Amino acid sequence: MDHIMSTVTQVVNFIKAKGLNHRQFKSFLEELGADHSDMPYHTEVRWLSRGKVAKRFFELREEICLFMESKGKDTTELRDEKFQCELAFLCDIMNHLDALNLQLQGRAHVITDMYYAVRAFRTKLRLWESQMQQGNLAHFLCCQVMKEQTATAVMPFAQFAEKLILLGAEFTRRFADFEAQKCRFELLSNPFAFDVNNAPSNLQMELIELQCNDTLKSKYDSVGAAQFPPYLPDTLPELRAQAAQMLSMFGSTYLCEQLFSLMKMNKTPHRSRLTDEHLHSVLRISSAQSLTPEIDALACKKRCQVSGLDPCASSE
């Protein structure tokens, strides 16, 4: 649906690129008493902004058309009902995709949690496709608005259902590698309910011992799947190695991108005394999942200065 987003981007750039147009547009919205006072900018690098821009554009579509007409611009395409229906569908599906993206972000996510989030989204796509073919817009709020404002025949339900099928096929293609690891993911997430017959032969004996250990089962129930592997005893080396492999897998590039952003912020011309050793230390600290510095102990050992004074000397 690039043609929809391309039109939206052109209109937003016309409004935001020039300061005069932007000021006039904000004043125009204030005079009309619109629900929003401005339009956000679309940024290609931060693709989550795409959904926000499209949704705001949809909510201000009538005000935008009036403003563009006051500037002598043609709004035939913007007022076209089919275009507005497609814009509504694009807003809804990108809103769902953005929600999935936010689920996958963060530092403390285990790959199994990410896999289950993606698998749940693929199941939702199948549900939406079935409902769309029946004309059910229960999970597409913007499309509901357009359905109330336009004739039912204008809403291209079959076209939208086809797009949902294509999106589901793309998810299947992109995450095909994870399907091959499905058995290992299930073994990590719930080893006590896992069918021993489906486990690899080198894990079956240890898995039986684990499932028959009520103490470990109690510990698993209290700490959860992600925190349970460190409690596996040394007598279960194969299970420990299996869990370590799964927990060390990168489910997304979030940590890499976060480190790159941090490095970019630190390596500025204003920090001329920053060496490779300093940068390495900064990256090691920032990549730690949870690290709390002992400031008092460091100060007493004179490894840092607190307000230029030696706290050990002052305490004496």
XYZ file of N, CA and C in Angstrom, residues 57-295:
717
model
N -3.164 11.470 10.429
C -3.667 11.952 9.144
C -5.126 11.524 8.962
N -5.432 10.295 9.325
C -6.810 9.809 9.198
C -7.742 10.584 10.113
N -7.314 10.847 11.337
C -8.165 11.558 12.292
C -8.387 13.010 11.896
N -7.429 13.593 11.156
C -7.543 14.998 10.725
C -7.809 15.101 9.221
N -8.339 14.049 8.620
C -8.474 14.037 7.153
C -9.348 15.172 6.631
N -10.448 15.484 7.333
C -11.337 16.552 6.870
C -10.660 17.912 7.020
N -10.009 18.156 8.151
C -9.304 19.433 8.353
C -8.167 19.596 7.352
N -7.464 18.501 7.051
C -6.361 18.569 6.091
C -6.884 18.905 4.702
N -7.995 18.297 4.320
C -8.584 18.604 3.004
C -8.972 20.077 2.907
N -9.587 20.615 3.946
C -9.978 22.027 3.935
C -8.756 22.930 3.845
N -7.703 22.586 4.563
C -6.496 23.412 4.536
C -5.827 23.356 3.164
N -5.747 22.174 2.587
C -5.137 22.034 1.258
C -5.936 22.783 0.204
N -7.255 22.769 0.316
C -8.086 23.522 -0.616
C -7.884 25.020 -0.464
N -7.656 25.476 0.774
C -7.390 26.907 0.979
C -6.067 27.327 0.365
N -5.178 26.351 0.147
C -3.888 26.609 -0.481
C -3.926 26.360 -1.989
N -5.119 26.087 -2.517
C -5.250 25.875 -3.949
C -4.798 24.509 -4.432
N -4.721 23.530 -3.544
C -4.289 22.183 -3.913
C -5.485 21.300 -4.247
N -5.265 20.364 -5.160
C -6.302 19.430 -5.552
C -6.461 18.356 -4.476
N -7.678 18.154 -3.996
C -7.947 17.176 -2.931
C -8.870 16.059 -3.413
N -8.914 15.861 -4.712
C -9.794 14.819 -5.251
C -9.438 13.452 -4.702
N -8.137 13.138 -4.704
C -7.704 11.843 -4.196
C -7.948 11.719 -2.706
N -7.702 12.797 -1.953
C -7.868 12.738 -0.506
C -9.323 12.551 -0.116
N -10.251 13.058 -0.923
C -11.678 12.934 -0.614
C -12.296 11.680 -1.212
N -11.541 10.944 -1.970
C -12.053 9.721 -2.554
C -12.344 8.696 -1.450
N -13.525 8.126 -1.469
C -13.927 7.211 -0.399
C -13.079 5.944 -0.384
N -12.714 5.442 -1.554
C -11.879 4.248 -1.596
C -10.510 4.528 -0.990
N -9.955 5.719 -1.307
C -8.658 6.096 -0.721
C -8.762 6.166 0.798
N -9.831 6.739 1.308
C -9.990 6.873 2.758
C -10.197 5.506 3.420
N -10.888 4.591 2.723
C -11.055 3.244 3.273
C -9.718 2.523 3.342
N -8.918 2.668 2.296
C -7.595 2.029 2.298
C -6.692 2.661 3.361
N -6.811 3.974 3.546
C -6.037 4.649 4.592
C -6.452 4.127 5.962
N -7.746 3.930 6.170
C -8.234 3.415 7.453
C -7.689 2.020 7.713
N -7.699 1.158 6.689
C -7.169 -0.198 6.844
C -5.675 -0.153 7.142
N -4.955 0.728 6.449
C -3.513 0.846 6.676
C -3.222 1.298 8.098
N -4.016 2.240 8.610
C -3.834 2.709 9.992
C -4.046 1.569 10.984
N -5.092 0.792 10.765
C -5.406 -0.294 11.697
C -4.326 -1.372 11.690
N -3.897 -1.805 10.509
C -2.923 -2.897 10.456
C -1.566 -2.441 10.959
N -1.200 -1.178 10.707
C 0.081 -0.676 11.232
C 0.016 -0.491 12.739
N -1.160 -0.180 13.255
C -1.308 -0.086 14.703
C -1.069 -1.447 15.354
N -1.581 -2.511 14.730
C -1.336 -3.863 15.246
C 0.144 -4.238 15.117
N 0.764 -3.873 14.011
C 2.187 -4.180 13.820
C 3.057 -3.419 14.806
N 2.705 -2.166 15.074
C 3.461 -1.378 16.049
C 3.358 -1.988 17.441
N 2.171 -2.486 17.787
C 2.001 -3.126 19.092
C 2.881 -4.368 19.200
N 2.966 -5.146 18.123
C 3.853 -6.315 18.116
C 5.309 -5.888 18.232
N 5.686 -4.835 17.518
C 7.059 -4.351 17.572
C 7.451 -3.950 18.992
N 6.568 -3.270 19.683
C 6.863 -2.849 21.051
C 6.965 -4.052 21.992
N 6.199 -5.111 21.701
C 6.310 -6.328 22.505
C 7.691 -6.959 22.385
N 8.304 -6.819 21.213
C 9.595 -7.464 20.966
C 10.768 -6.616 21.437
N 10.513 -5.367 21.823
C 11.595 -4.499 22.283
C 11.857 -4.718 23.766
N 13.027 -4.303 24.207
C 13.383 -4.428 25.617
C 14.595 -5.313 25.813
N 15.174 -5.254 26.982
C 16.436 -5.939 27.258
C 16.241 -7.316 27.869
N 15.190 -7.500 28.630
C 15.057 -8.738 29.416
C 14.142 -9.755 28.748
N 14.059 -9.740 27.423
C 13.189 -10.677 26.728
C 13.959 -11.936 26.331
N 13.366 -13.080 26.624
C 13.916 -14.362 26.202
C 13.362 -14.670 24.818
N 14.142 -15.380 24.009
C 13.734 -15.644 22.629
C 12.418 -16.410 22.559
N 12.140 -17.251 23.543
C 10.876 -17.992 23.518
C 9.683 -17.043 23.653
N 9.805 -16.016 24.494
C 8.725 -15.042 24.638
C 8.474 -14.317 23.319
N 9.555 -13.962 22.609
C 9.409 -13.294 21.329
C 8.751 -14.209 20.298
N 9.154 -15.478 20.316
C 8.588 -16.430 19.368
C 7.085 -16.597 19.605
N 6.686 -16.663 20.864
C 5.266 -16.834 21.165
C 4.474 -15.582 20.785
N 5.085 -14.401 20.922
C 4.405 -13.168 20.514
C 4.169 -13.146 19.005
N 5.173 -13.580 18.236
C 5.032 -13.627 16.779
C 4.022 -14.695 16.376
N 4.063 -15.830 17.043
C 3.115 -16.899 16.720
C 1.687 -16.468 17.028
N 1.511 -15.737 18.119
C 0.180 -15.225 18.451
C -0.301 -14.230 17.398
N 0.613 -13.397 16.892
C 0.227 -12.428 15.870
C -0.188 -13.133 14.584
N 0.509 -14.200 14.219
C 0.139 -14.950 13.023
C -1.247 -15.579 13.184
N -1.567 -16.024 14.382
C -2.902 -16.562 14.644
C -3.955 -15.465 14.538
N -3.602 -14.271 15.033
C -4.524 -13.135 14.915
C -4.778 -12.789 13.449
N -3.742 -12.870 12.617
C -3.911 -12.567 11.197
C -4.922 -13.514 10.545
N -4.867 -14.778 10.915
C -5.833 -15.728 10.358
C -7.252 -15.402 10.814
N -7.385 -14.985 12.069
C -8.700 -14.595 12.574
C -9.208 -13.356 11.848
N -8.340 -12.342 11.702
C -8.745 -11.108 11.019
C -9.129 -11.362 9.569
N -8.381 -12.260 8.918
C -8.679 -12.569 7.512
C -10.065 -13.204 7.399
N -10.385 -14.124 8.312
C -11.699 -14.772 8.297
C -12.804 -13.761 8.584
N -12.583 -12.888 9.559
C -13.594 -11.897 9.905
C -13.759 -10.866 8.791
N -12.654 -10.495 8.127
C -12.730 -9.507 7.062
C -13.563 -10.026 5.898
N -13.432 -11.297 5.581
C -14.234 -11.877 4.502
C -15.719 -11.871 4.838
N -16.045 -11.866 6.129
C -17.436 -11.822 6.567
C -17.926 -10.393 6.801
N -17.038 -9.413 6.569
C -17.423 -8.020 6.798
C -17.409 -7.621 8.254
N -16.712 -8.386 9.088
C -16.622 -8.107 10.519
C -15.379 -7.259 10.780
N -15.570 -6.038 11.290
C -14.464 -5.107 11.541
C -14.257 -4.883 13.038
N -14.449 -5.932 13.822
C -14.379 -5.787 15.279
C -13.019 -5.299 15.752
N -11.944 -5.666 15.060
C -10.597 -5.310 15.492
C -9.956 -4.245 14.589
N -10.760 -3.568 13.796
C -10.271 -2.521 12.894
C -11.109 -1.268 13.133
N -10.662 -0.480 14.095
C -11.461 0.650 14.567
C -11.615 1.741 13.510
N -10.534 2.068 12.800
C -10.617 3.107 11.772
C -11.530 2.660 10.631
N -11.482 1.385 10.290
C -12.375 0.868 9.256
C -13.830 0.934 9.713
N -14.063 0.752 11.004
C -15.422 0.890 11.530
C -15.942 2.304 11.306
N -15.075 3.292 11.522
C -15.475 4.696 11.314
C -15.858 4.926 9.860
N -15.044 4.417 8.937
C -15.326 4.600 7.518
C -16.593 3.850 7.097
N -16.827 2.688 7.680
C -18.029 1.925 7.337
C -19.282 2.680 7.739
N -19.220 3.415 8.858
C -20.371 4.203 9.306
C -20.604 5.426 8.426
N -19.529 5.941 7.816
C -19.638 7.165 7.035
C -19.854 6.912 5.545
N -19.593 5.711 5.073
C -19.722 5.412 3.653
C -20.647 4.223 3.445
N -20.984 3.988 2.191
C -21.809 2.829 1.858
C -21.004 1.546 2.056
N -21.679 0.501 2.452
C -21.001 -0.766 2.709
C -20.318 -1.302 1.460
N -20.884 -1.007 0.295
C -20.316 -1.522 -0.955
C -18.963 -0.914 -1.265
N -18.665 0.263 -0.698
C -17.398 0.942 -0.976
C -16.239 0.240 -0.276
N -16.491 -0.355 0.875
C -15.434 -1.004 1.650
C -14.982 -2.282 0.955
N -13.736 -2.340 0.472
C -13.261 -3.531 -0.263
C -12.820 -4.639 0.693
N -13.786 -5.364 1.250
C -13.475 -6.407 2.228
C -12.600 -7.499 1.621
N -12.923 -7.932 0.409
C -12.152 -9.013 -0.222
C -10.709 -8.591 -0.458
N -10.499 -7.341 -0.859
C -9.139 -6.845 -1.093
C -8.343 -6.817 0.212
N -8.982 -6.357 1.284
C -8.293 -6.301 2.574
C -7.997 -7.713 3.094
N -8.910 -8.644 2.893
C -8.670 -10.025 3.311
C -7.479 -10.614 2.566
N -7.347 -10.290 1.281
C -6.212 -10.768 0.497
C -4.901 -10.203 1.022
N -4.909 -8.950 1.415
C -3.697 -8.334 1.958
C -3.310 -8.981 3.286
N -4.294 -9.360 4.084
C -4.000 -10.046 5.343
C -3.407 -11.425 5.079
N -3.882 -12.098 4.037
C -3.313 -13.396 3.666
C -1.859 -13.241 3.243
N -1.581 -12.195 2.443
C -0.209 -11.954 2.003
C 0.701 -11.614 3.182
N 0.180 -10.848 4.128
C 0.975 -10.497 5.304
C 1.274 -11.736 6.141
N 0.284 -12.614 6.277
C 0.514 -13.857 7.007
C 1.543 -14.736 6.327
N 1.507 -14.778 4.984
C 2.491 -15.575 4.242
C 3.893 -14.999 4.414
N 4.002 -13.682 4.486
C 5.306 -13.046 4.690
C 5.848 -13.350 6.080
N 4.978 -13.357 7.084
C 5.409 -13.730 8.438
C 5.896 -15.176 8.469
N 5.186 -16.059 7.769
C 5.588 -17.462 7.729
C 6.963 -17.616 7.083
N 7.192 -16.874 6.012
C 8.480 -16.959 5.317
C 9.607 -16.413 6.184
N 9.386 -15.293 6.798
C 10.463 -14.646 7.560
C 10.821 -15.402 8.829
N 9.861 -16.077 9.417
C 10.106 -16.754 10.691
C 10.127 -18.270 10.527
N 10.456 -18.726 9.313
C 10.523 -20.175 9.068
C 11.616 -20.830 9.902
N 12.726 -20.138 10.129
C 13.823 -20.706 10.921
C 13.395 -20.987 12.359
N 12.478 -20.177 12.878
C 12.047 -20.372 14.254
C 11.149 -21.609 14.387
N 10.435 -21.934 13.317
C 9.592 -23.129 13.368
C 10.436 -24.387 13.572
N 11.649 -24.378 13.010
C 12.540 -25.530 13.171
C 13.000 -25.687 14.621
N 12.940 -24.588 15.389
C 13.361 -24.628 16.795
C 12.178 -24.751 17.753
N 11.005 -24.994 17.215
C 9.787 -25.005 18.034
C 9.890 -25.993 19.184
N 10.415 -27.181 18.922
C 10.533 -28.215 19.966
C 11.460 -27.751 21.095
N 12.562 -27.119 20.737
C 13.521 -26.659 21.754
C 12.931 -25.508 22.567
N 12.144 -24.647 21.921
C 11.502 -23.548 22.634
C 10.516 -24.077 23.672
N 9.733 -25.059 23.284
C 8.753 -25.633 24.208
C 9.444 -26.338 25.370
N 10.574 -26.950 25.095
C 11.323 -27.629 26.148
C 11.847 -26.634 27.178
N 12.245 -25.445 26.720
C 12.742 -24.425 27.639
C 11.605 -23.775 28.418
N 10.507 -23.483 27.746
C 9.423 -22.735 28.383
C 8.645 -23.572 29.399
N 8.526 -24.880 29.169
C 7.780 -25.721 30.110
C 8.322 -27.148 30.085
N 9.479 -27.367 30.684
C 10.095 -28.708 30.631
C 9.305 -29.769 31.382
N 8.499 -29.365 32.371
C 7.787 -30.355 33.183
C 6.545 -30.902 32.472
N 6.058 -30.190 31.469
C 4.898 -30.664 30.714
C 5.286 -31.190 29.338
N 6.578 -31.190 29.054
C 7.034 -31.607 27.731
C 6.981 -33.129 27.604
N 6.518 -33.592 26.447
C 6.425 -35.030 26.195
C 7.834 -35.600 25.978
N 8.220 -36.532 26.824
C 9.563 -37.108 26.757
C 9.801 -37.803 25.418
N 8.759 -38.363 24.828
C 8.916 -39.064 23.553
C 9.339 -38.140 22.419
N 9.011 -36.858 22.553
C 9.370 -35.882 21.519
C 10.714 -35.222 21.770
N 11.345 -35.512 22.881
C 12.628 -34.903 23.217
C 13.767 -35.652 22.522
N 14.887 -34.967 22.265
C 16.056 -35.658 21.702
C 16.517 -36.772 22.640
N 17.105 -37.800 22.079
C 17.482 -38.972 22.877
C 18.483 -38.642 23.979
N 19.361 -37.664 23.737
C 20.360 -37.334 24.749
C 19.763 -36.577 25.933
N 18.500 -36.130 25.813
C 17.856 -35.381 26.898
C 16.779 -36.183 27.611
N 16.387 -37.305 27.071
C 15.231 -38.013 27.604
C 15.431 -38.493 29.036
N 16.579 -39.087 29.353
C 16.814 -39.596 30.706
C 16.836 -38.457 31.731
N 17.531 -37.379 31.368
C 17.605 -36.234 32.287
C 16.248 -35.564 32.429
N 15.485 -35.530 31.360
C 14.168 -34.903 31.414
C 13.225 -35.678 32.321
N 13.324 -36.994 32.317
C 12.508 -37.809 33.227
C 12.883 -37.524 34.677
N 14.187 -37.448 34.951
C 14.634 -37.135 36.312
C 14.140 -35.755 36.744
N 14.150 -34.815 35.831
C 13.690 -33.463 36.160
C 12.204 -33.454 36.465
N 11.419 -34.111 35.630
C 9.968 -34.087 35.798
C 9.513 -34.832 37.051
N 10.343 -35.710 37.550
C 9.994 -36.455 38.761
C 10.511 -35.789 40.033
N 11.158 -34.650 39.898
C 11.728 -33.947 41.049
C 10.756 -32.845 41.480
N 10.046 -33.069 42.579
C 9.056 -32.096 43.050
C 9.707 -30.807 43.548
N 10.921 -30.900 44.067
C 11.610 -29.692 44.553
C 11.904 -28.732 43.406
N 12.431 -29.284 42.320
C 12.704 -28.444 41.158
C 11.411 -27.925 40.532
N 10.361 -28.741 40.581
C 9.067 -28.283 40.047
C 8.556 -27.089 40.847
N 8.721 -27.134 42.165
C 8.300 -26.015 43.005
C 9.117 -24.767 42.700
N 10.430 -24.950 42.507
C 11.290 -23.813 42.167
C 10.898 -23.232 40.804
N 10.579 -24.098 39.860
C 10.160 -23.629 38.528
C 8.877 -22.798 38.624
N 7.937 -23.245 39.435
C 6.674 -22.510 39.581
C 6.890 -21.153 40.234
N 7.903 -21.044 41.081
C 8.112 -19.789 41.812
C 8.921 -18.761 41.027
N 9.894 -19.192 40.227
C 10.776 -18.237 39.539
C 10.424 -18.051 38.064
N 9.738 -19.012 37.463
C 9.391 -18.897 36.059
C 10.412 -19.558 35.145
N 10.043 -19.677 33.869
C 10.865 -20.412 32.914
C 12.193 -19.723 32.642
N 12.190 -18.392 32.505
C 13.411 -17.682 32.140
C 14.464 -17.728 33.237
N 14.037 -17.752 34.509
C 14.977 -17.734 35.629
C 15.258 -19.119 36.193
N 14.631 -20.138 35.646
C 14.780 -21.484 36.215
C 16.082 -22.190 35.838
N 16.620 -22.070 34.625
C 17.813 -22.843 34.241
C 18.986 -22.781 35.212
N 19.292 -21.619 35.850
C 20.420 -21.632 36.797
C 20.231 -22.581 37.980
N 18.984 -22.986 38.239
C 18.735 -23.895 39.373
C 18.853 -25.359 38.977
N 19.105 -25.629 37.709
C 19.290 -27.023 37.289
C 20.579 -27.566 37.914
N 20.550 -28.714 38.534
C 21.758 -29.256 39.201
C 22.784 -29.743 38.169
N 24.012 -29.944 38.656
C 25.089 -30.421 37.780
C 24.847 -31.839 37.284
N 23.930 -32.538 37.921
C 23.633 -33.906 37.490
C 22.804 -33.952 36.205
N 22.412 -32.771 35.728
C 21.639 -32.680 34.476
C 22.410 -31.816 33.473
N 23.604 -32.246 33.066
C 24.454 -31.391 32.220
C 23.861 -31.121 30.836
N 23.185 -32.104 30.254
C 22.625 -31.915 28.915
C 21.509 -30.879 28.930
N 20.666 -30.929 29.935
C 19.584 -29.943 30.051
C 20.145 -28.552 30.330
N 21.194 -28.480 31.144
C 21.824 -27.188 31.422
C 22.408 -26.587 30.136
N 23.073 -27.422 29.345
C 23.652 -26.933 28.094
C 22.557 -26.506 27.117
N 21.484 -27.280 27.075
C 20.361 -26.940 26.200
C 19.755 -25.597 26.585
N 19.540 -25.383 27.876
C 18.960 -24.127 28.355
C 19.895 -22.956 28.086
N 21.209 -23.168 28.287
C 22.179 -22.095 28.038
C 22.180 -21.683 26.567
N 22.065 -22.642 25.680
C 22.025 -22.326 24.251
C 20.802 -21.486 23.906
N 19.663 -21.835 24.468
C 18.434 -21.101 24.167
C 18.464 -19.688 24.755
N 18.930 -19.572 25.991
C 18.940 -18.268 26.656
C 19.956 -17.304 26.044
N 20.989 -17.849 25.415
C 22.019 -16.996 24.816
C 21.683 -16.581 23.385
N 20.585 -17.081 22.841
C 20.194 -16.708 21.483
C 19.618 -15.300 21.463
N 20.038 -14.514 20.463
C 19.508 -13.160 20.306
C 18.185 -13.252 19.537
N 17.119 -12.874 20.187
C 15.830 -12.903 19.512
C 15.612 -11.729 18.603
N 16.307 -10.617 18.848
C 16.163 -9.436 18.001
C 17.477 -8.666 18.027
N 17.545 -7.623 17.225
C 18.739 -6.775 17.158
C 18.629 -5.582 18.101
N 17.687 -5.634 19.044
C 17.443 -4.480 19.918
C 18.695 -4.084 20.690
N 19.377 -5.063 21.312
C 20.573 -4.751 22.103
C 21.689 -4.192 21.222
N 21.828 -4.738 20.010
C 22.864 -4.243 19.096
C 22.587 -2.793 18.702
N 21.336 -2.502 18.377
C 20.981 -1.136 17.983
C 21.124 -0.178 19.152
N 20.796 -0.654 20.349
C 20.938 0.184 21.538
C 22.407 0.523 21.800
N 23.292 -0.480 21.648
C 24.717 -0.237 21.832
C 25.251 0.718 20.771
N 24.790 0.560 19.544
C 25.244 1.443 18.473
C 24.829 2.888 18.751
N 23.602 3.078 19.233
C 23.137 4.432 19.563
C 23.955 5.029 20.698
N 24.265 4.203 21.702
C 25.064 4.684 22.830
C 26.463 5.065 22.375
N 27.056 4.243 21.525
C 28.395 4.535 21.028
C 28.392 5.833 20.215
N 27.349 6.040 19.433
C 27.254 7.251 18.626
C 27.130 8.479 19.513
N 26.406 8.355 20.626
C 26.253 9.494 21.532
C 27.562 9.806 22.253
N 28.350 8.780 22.559
C 29.588 8.986 23.310
C 30.736 9.455 22.421
N 30.788 8.984 21.179
C 31.877 9.365 20.291
C 31.533 10.662 19.567
N 31.641 11.763 20.280
C 31.384 13.080 19.715
C 32.669 13.897 19.722
N 32.771 14.925 18.896
C 33.964 15.779 18.879
C 34.223 16.496 20.196
N 33.167 16.599 21.028
C 33.326 17.308 22.299
C 34.005 16.452 23.366
N 34.166 15.144 23.086
C 34.817 14.258 24.056
C 36.166 13.846 23.476
N 37.075 14.778 23.437
C 38.362 14.553 22.786
C 39.262 13.594 23.556
N 39.036 13.419 24.844
C 39.882 12.556 25.658
C 39.340 11.127 25.752
N 38.311 10.821 24.998
C 37.747 9.484 25.004
C 38.626 8.540 24.197
N 39.136 7.501 24.851
C 40.005 6.524 24.188
C 39.223 5.248 23.893
N 39.875 4.334 23.181
C 39.236 3.053 22.888
C 38.949 2.270 24.162
N 39.852 2.406 25.133
C 39.638 1.709 26.401
C 38.419 2.259 27.136
N 38.277 3.600 27.131
C 37.101 4.206 27.767
C 35.816 3.749 27.086
N 35.823 3.746 25.756
C 34.633 3.353 25.004
C 34.278 1.891 25.273
N 35.298 1.052 25.349
C 35.060 -0.363 25.647
C 34.411 -0.522 27.016
N 34.871 0.246 28.002
C 34.298 0.173 29.350
C 32.855 0.657 29.359
N 32.592 1.734 28.625
C 31.226 2.266 28.556
C 30.285 1.229 27.954
N 30.711 0.574 26.896
C 29.861 -0.409 26.239
C 29.639 -1.637 27.121
N 30.663 -2.041 27.883
C 30.508 -3.202 28.764
C 29.489 -2.903 29.861
N 29.557 -1.695 30.419
C 28.616 -1.333 31.488
C 27.201 -1.239 30.935
N 27.062 -0.622 29.763
C 25.726 -0.413 29.204
C 25.086 -1.717 28.754
N 25.910 -2.706 28.392
C 25.356 -3.973 27.918
C 24.986 -4.916 29.056
N 25.376 -4.575 30.280
C 25.027 -5.421 31.421
C 23.516 -5.365 31.645
N 22.908 -6.508 31.901
C 21.462 -6.548 32.092
C 21.052 -5.778 33.350
N 21.787 -5.962 34.430
C 21.492 -5.247 35.674
C 22.805 -5.059 36.416
N 23.202 -3.838 36.568
C 24.483 -3.547 37.214
C 24.333 -2.279 38.047
N 24.563 -2.411 39.341
C 24.458 -1.272 40.249
C 25.835 -0.980 40.827
N 26.411 0.180 40.514
C 27.756 0.496 41.015
C 27.756 0.754 42.521
N 28.798 0.289 43.185
C 28.968 0.553 44.620
C 29.795 1.828 44.768
N 29.116 2.939 44.743
C 29.773 4.248 44.735
C 30.617 4.452 45.988
